mmCIF file of C-alpha atoms in Angstrom:
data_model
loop_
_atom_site.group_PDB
_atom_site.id
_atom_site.type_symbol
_atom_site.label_atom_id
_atom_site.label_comp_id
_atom_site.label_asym_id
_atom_site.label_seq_id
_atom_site.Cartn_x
_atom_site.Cartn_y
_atom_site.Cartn_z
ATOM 1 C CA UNK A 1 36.791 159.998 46.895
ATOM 2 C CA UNK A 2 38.537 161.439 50.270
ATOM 3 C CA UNK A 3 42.109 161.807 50.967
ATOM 4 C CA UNK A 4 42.353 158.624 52.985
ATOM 5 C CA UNK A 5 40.442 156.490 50.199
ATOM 6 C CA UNK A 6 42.717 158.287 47.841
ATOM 7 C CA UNK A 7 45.696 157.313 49.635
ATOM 8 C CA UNK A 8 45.347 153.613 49.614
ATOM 9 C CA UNK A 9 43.870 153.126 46.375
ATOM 10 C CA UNK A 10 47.367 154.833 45.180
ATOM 11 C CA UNK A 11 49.322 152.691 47.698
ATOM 12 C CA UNK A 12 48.159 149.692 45.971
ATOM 13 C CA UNK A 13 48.432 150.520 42.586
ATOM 14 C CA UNK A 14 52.066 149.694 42.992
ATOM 15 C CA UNK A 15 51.281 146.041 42.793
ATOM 16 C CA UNK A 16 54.552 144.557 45.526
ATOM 17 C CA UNK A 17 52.614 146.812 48.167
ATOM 18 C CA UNK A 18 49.327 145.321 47.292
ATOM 19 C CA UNK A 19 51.339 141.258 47.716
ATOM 20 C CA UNK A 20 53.219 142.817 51.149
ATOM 21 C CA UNK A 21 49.827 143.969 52.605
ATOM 22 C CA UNK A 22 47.788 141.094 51.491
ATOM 23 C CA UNK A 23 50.929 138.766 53.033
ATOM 24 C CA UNK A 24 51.531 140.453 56.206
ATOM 25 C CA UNK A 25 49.294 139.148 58.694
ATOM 26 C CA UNK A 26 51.027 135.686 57.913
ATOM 27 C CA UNK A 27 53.888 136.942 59.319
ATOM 28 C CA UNK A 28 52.687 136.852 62.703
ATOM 29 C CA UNK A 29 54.103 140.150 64.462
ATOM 30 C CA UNK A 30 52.549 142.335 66.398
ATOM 31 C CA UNK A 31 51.750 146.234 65.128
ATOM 32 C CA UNK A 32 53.377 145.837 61.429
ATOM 33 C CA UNK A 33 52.882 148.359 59.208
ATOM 34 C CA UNK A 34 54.426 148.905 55.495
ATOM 35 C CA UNK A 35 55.729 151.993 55.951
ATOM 36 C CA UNK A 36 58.323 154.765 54.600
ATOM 37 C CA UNK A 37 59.152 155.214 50.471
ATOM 38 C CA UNK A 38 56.824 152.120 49.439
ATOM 39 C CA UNK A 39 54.325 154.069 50.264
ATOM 40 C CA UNK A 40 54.818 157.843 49.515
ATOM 41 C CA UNK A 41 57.262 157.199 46.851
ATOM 42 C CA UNK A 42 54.497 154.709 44.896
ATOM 43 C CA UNK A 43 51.680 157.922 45.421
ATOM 44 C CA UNK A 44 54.615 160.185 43.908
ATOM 45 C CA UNK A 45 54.834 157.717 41.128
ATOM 46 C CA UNK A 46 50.996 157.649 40.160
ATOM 47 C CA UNK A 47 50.619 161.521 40.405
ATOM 48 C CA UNK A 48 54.075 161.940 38.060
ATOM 49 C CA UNK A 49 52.397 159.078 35.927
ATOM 50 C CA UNK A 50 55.184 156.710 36.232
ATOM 51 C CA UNK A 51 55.363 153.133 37.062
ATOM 52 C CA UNK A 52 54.104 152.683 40.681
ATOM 53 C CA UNK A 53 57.379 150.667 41.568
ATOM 54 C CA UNK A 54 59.884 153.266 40.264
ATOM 55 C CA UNK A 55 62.651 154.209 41.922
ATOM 56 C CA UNK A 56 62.107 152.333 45.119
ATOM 57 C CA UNK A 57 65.170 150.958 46.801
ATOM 58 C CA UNK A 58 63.211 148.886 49.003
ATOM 59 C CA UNK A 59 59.780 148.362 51.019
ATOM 60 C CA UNK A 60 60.289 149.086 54.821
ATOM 61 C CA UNK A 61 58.037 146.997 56.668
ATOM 62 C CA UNK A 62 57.998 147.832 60.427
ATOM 63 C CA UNK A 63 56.651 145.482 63.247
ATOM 64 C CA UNK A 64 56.900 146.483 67.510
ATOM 65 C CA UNK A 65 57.644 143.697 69.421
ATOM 66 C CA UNK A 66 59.288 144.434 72.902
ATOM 67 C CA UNK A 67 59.293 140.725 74.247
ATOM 68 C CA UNK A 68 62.374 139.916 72.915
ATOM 69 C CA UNK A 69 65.034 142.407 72.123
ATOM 70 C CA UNK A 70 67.801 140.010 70.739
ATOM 71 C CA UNK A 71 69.094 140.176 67.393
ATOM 72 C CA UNK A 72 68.481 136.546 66.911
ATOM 73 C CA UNK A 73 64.673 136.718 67.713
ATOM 74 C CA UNK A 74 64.841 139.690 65.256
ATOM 75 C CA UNK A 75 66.429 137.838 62.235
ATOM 76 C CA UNK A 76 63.872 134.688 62.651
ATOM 77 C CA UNK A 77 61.322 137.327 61.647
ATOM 78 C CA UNK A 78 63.586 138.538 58.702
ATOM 79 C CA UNK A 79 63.952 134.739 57.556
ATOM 80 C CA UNK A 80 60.649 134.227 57.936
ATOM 81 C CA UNK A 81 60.007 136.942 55.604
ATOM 82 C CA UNK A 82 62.545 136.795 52.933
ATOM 83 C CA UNK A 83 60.599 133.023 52.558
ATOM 84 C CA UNK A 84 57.290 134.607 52.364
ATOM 85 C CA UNK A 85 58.341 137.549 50.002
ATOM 86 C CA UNK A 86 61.072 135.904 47.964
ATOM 87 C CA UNK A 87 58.433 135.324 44.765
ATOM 88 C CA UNK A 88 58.012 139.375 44.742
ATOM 89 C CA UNK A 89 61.499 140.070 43.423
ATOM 90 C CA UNK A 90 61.675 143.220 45.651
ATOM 91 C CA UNK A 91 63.941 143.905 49.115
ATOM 92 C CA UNK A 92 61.429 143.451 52.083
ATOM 93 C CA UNK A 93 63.119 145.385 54.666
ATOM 94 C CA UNK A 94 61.822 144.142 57.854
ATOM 95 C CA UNK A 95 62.704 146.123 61.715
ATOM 96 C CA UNK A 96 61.309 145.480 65.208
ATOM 97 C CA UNK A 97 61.559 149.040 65.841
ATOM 98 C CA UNK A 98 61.552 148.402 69.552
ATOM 99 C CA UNK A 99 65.173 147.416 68.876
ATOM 100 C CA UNK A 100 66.208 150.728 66.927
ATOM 101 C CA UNK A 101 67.755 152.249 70.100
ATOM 102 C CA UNK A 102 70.334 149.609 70.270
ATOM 103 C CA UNK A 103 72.128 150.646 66.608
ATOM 104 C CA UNK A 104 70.878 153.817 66.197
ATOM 105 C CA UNK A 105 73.470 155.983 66.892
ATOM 106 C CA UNK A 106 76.419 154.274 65.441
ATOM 107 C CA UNK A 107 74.675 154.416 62.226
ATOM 108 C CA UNK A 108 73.586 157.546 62.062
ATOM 109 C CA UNK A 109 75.637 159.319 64.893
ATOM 110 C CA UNK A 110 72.794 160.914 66.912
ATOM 111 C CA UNK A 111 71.392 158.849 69.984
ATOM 112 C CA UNK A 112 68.829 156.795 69.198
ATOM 113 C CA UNK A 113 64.855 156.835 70.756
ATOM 114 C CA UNK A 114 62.924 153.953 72.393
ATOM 115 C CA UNK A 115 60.465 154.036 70.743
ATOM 116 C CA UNK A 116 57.289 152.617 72.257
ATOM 117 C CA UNK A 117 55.334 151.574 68.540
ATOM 118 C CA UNK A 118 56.087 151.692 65.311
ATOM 119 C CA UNK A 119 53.519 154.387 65.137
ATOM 120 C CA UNK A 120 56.097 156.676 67.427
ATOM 121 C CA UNK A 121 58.837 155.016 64.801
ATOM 122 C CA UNK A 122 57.289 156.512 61.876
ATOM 123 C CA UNK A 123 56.395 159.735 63.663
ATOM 124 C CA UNK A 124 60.362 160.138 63.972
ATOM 125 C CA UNK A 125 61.512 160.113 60.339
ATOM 126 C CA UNK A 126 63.233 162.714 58.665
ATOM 127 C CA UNK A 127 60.531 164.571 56.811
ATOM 128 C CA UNK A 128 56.643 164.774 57.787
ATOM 129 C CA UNK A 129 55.746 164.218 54.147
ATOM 130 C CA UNK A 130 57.734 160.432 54.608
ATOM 131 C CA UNK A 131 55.425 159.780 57.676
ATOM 132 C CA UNK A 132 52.862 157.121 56.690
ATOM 133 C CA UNK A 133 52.043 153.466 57.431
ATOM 134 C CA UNK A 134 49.419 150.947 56.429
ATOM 135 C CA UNK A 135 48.463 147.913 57.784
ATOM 136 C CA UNK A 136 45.733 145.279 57.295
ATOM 137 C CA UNK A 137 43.708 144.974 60.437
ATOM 138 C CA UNK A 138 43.299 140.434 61.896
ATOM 139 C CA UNK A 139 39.870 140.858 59.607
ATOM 140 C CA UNK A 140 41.410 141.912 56.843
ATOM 141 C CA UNK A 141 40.349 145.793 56.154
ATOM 142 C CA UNK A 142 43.203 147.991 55.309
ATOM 143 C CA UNK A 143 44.024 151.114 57.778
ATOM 144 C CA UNK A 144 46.566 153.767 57.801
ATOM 145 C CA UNK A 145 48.298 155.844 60.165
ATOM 146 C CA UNK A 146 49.124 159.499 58.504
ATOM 147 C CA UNK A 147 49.906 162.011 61.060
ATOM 148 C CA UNK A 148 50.345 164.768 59.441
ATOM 149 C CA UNK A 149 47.707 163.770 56.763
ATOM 150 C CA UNK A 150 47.913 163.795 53.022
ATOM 151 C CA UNK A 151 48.182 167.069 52.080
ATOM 152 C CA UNK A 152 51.467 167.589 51.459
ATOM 153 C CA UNK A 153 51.943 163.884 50.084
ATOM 154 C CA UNK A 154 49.791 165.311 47.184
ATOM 155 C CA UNK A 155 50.986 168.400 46.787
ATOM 156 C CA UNK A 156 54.433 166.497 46.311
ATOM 157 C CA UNK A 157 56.414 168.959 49.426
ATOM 158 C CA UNK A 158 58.836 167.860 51.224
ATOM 159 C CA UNK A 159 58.884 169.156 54.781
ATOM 160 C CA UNK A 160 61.668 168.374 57.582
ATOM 161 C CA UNK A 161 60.961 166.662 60.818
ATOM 162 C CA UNK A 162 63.706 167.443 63.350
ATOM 163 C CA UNK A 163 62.764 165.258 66.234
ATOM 164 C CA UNK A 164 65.277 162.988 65.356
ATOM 165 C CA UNK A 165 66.819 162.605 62.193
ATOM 166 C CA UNK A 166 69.979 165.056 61.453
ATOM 167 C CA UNK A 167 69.743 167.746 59.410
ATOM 168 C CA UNK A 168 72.347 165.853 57.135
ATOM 169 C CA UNK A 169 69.983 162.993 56.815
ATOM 170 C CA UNK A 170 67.339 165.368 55.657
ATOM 171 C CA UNK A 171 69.099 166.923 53.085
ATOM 172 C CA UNK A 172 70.852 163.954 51.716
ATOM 173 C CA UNK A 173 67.223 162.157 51.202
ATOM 174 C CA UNK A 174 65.872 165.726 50.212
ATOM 175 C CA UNK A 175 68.999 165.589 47.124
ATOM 176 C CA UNK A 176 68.121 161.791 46.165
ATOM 177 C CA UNK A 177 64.362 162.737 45.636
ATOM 178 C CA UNK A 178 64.755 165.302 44.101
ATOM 179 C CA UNK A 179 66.789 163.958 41.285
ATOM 180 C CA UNK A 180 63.863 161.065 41.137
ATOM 181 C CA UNK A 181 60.854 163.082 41.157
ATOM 182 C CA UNK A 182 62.142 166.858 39.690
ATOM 183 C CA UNK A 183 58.677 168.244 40.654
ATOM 184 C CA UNK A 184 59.050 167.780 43.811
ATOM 185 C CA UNK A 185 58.789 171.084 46.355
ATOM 186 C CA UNK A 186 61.791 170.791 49.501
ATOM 187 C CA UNK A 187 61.140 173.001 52.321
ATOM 188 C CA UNK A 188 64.592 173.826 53.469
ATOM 189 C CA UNK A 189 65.717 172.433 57.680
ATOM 190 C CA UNK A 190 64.809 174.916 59.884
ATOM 191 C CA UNK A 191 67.790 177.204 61.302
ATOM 192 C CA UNK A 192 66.229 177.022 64.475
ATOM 193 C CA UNK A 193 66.193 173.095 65.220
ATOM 194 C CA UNK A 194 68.514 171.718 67.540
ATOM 195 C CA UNK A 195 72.181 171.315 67.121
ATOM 196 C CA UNK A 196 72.398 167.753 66.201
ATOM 197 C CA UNK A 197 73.266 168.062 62.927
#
């Protein structure tokens, strides 16, 4: 089996990523992926032998849509979904990430990006081994999006990402992890990225 079979046989072992994916498309949004801990936290879980739902806060489930920028237009989606997830007993977390730029910095007190996907999204978190997404294409077939491949998703390291994120944010996550999955490897932040920190 190859690293991208690999991959999303593990994603769907946790079975609430398996309901999201197969539920998804009924949504309606454009470019949704399931994205962020629901999916490298669940392949942590199967290679530490755990339950493929342990420890995850919530399932991040991104969609782009840059027609309509209002919060209101946002939340319908949300509503929508909280309806079509509720039997799961899980917190769907759903974003238009073409919207992130308008909160971003008060919550995390660095300016935000527009981003122009939720490919570009993803690309920005705080650590390359957190950048993954999958998605179910209008047919059905499942596909991924793993920039920095799998690797270092296997090898259970933990590598910064400064494009974005704050080195605070890094290290905070980094901490949390850690005391979930012990094995894990943390590279430390680079001394030489930025000064947003």
């Amino acid at each position: 089996m190859d690293q991208r079979a690999r991959f999303l046989d593990l994603v769907q072992r946790n079975l609430m990523n398996a309901a999201i994916l197969d539920r998804g498309p009924a949504l309606g949004v454009p470019d949704w992926w399931l994205t962020a801990g629901a999916v490298f936290q669940t392949v942590w879980n199967v290679l530490d032998g755990r339950d493929p739902g342990a420890g995850i806060a919530d399932y991040d489930f991104f969609y782009y849509d840059a027609s309509d920028l209002s919060y209101e237009a946002e939340d319908a989606v949300i509503r929508k979904a909280a309806a079509l997830f509720a039997d799961l007993g899980v917190t769907v977390e759903v974003r238009n990430e073409a919207r992130v730029h308008l909160w971003y910095e008060a919550r995390f007190g660095v300016q935000g990006v527009r981003f122009t996907s939720s490919a570009d999204a993803i690309d920005h978190f705080a650590s390359t081994t957190c950048c993954f997404g999958v998605s179910r294409t209008p047919i059905g077939e499942l596909v991924d999006y793993a920039p920095h491949g799998y690797a270092d998703l296997f090898a259970m390291r933990v590598r910064p990402n400064p494009l974005l994120a704050p080195r605070a944010v890094y290290e905070a996550k980094a901490r949390r992890w850690q005391r979930e999955w012990p094995g894990l490897v943390v590279d430390p932040w680079p001394d030489s990225a930025g000064v947003a920190e």
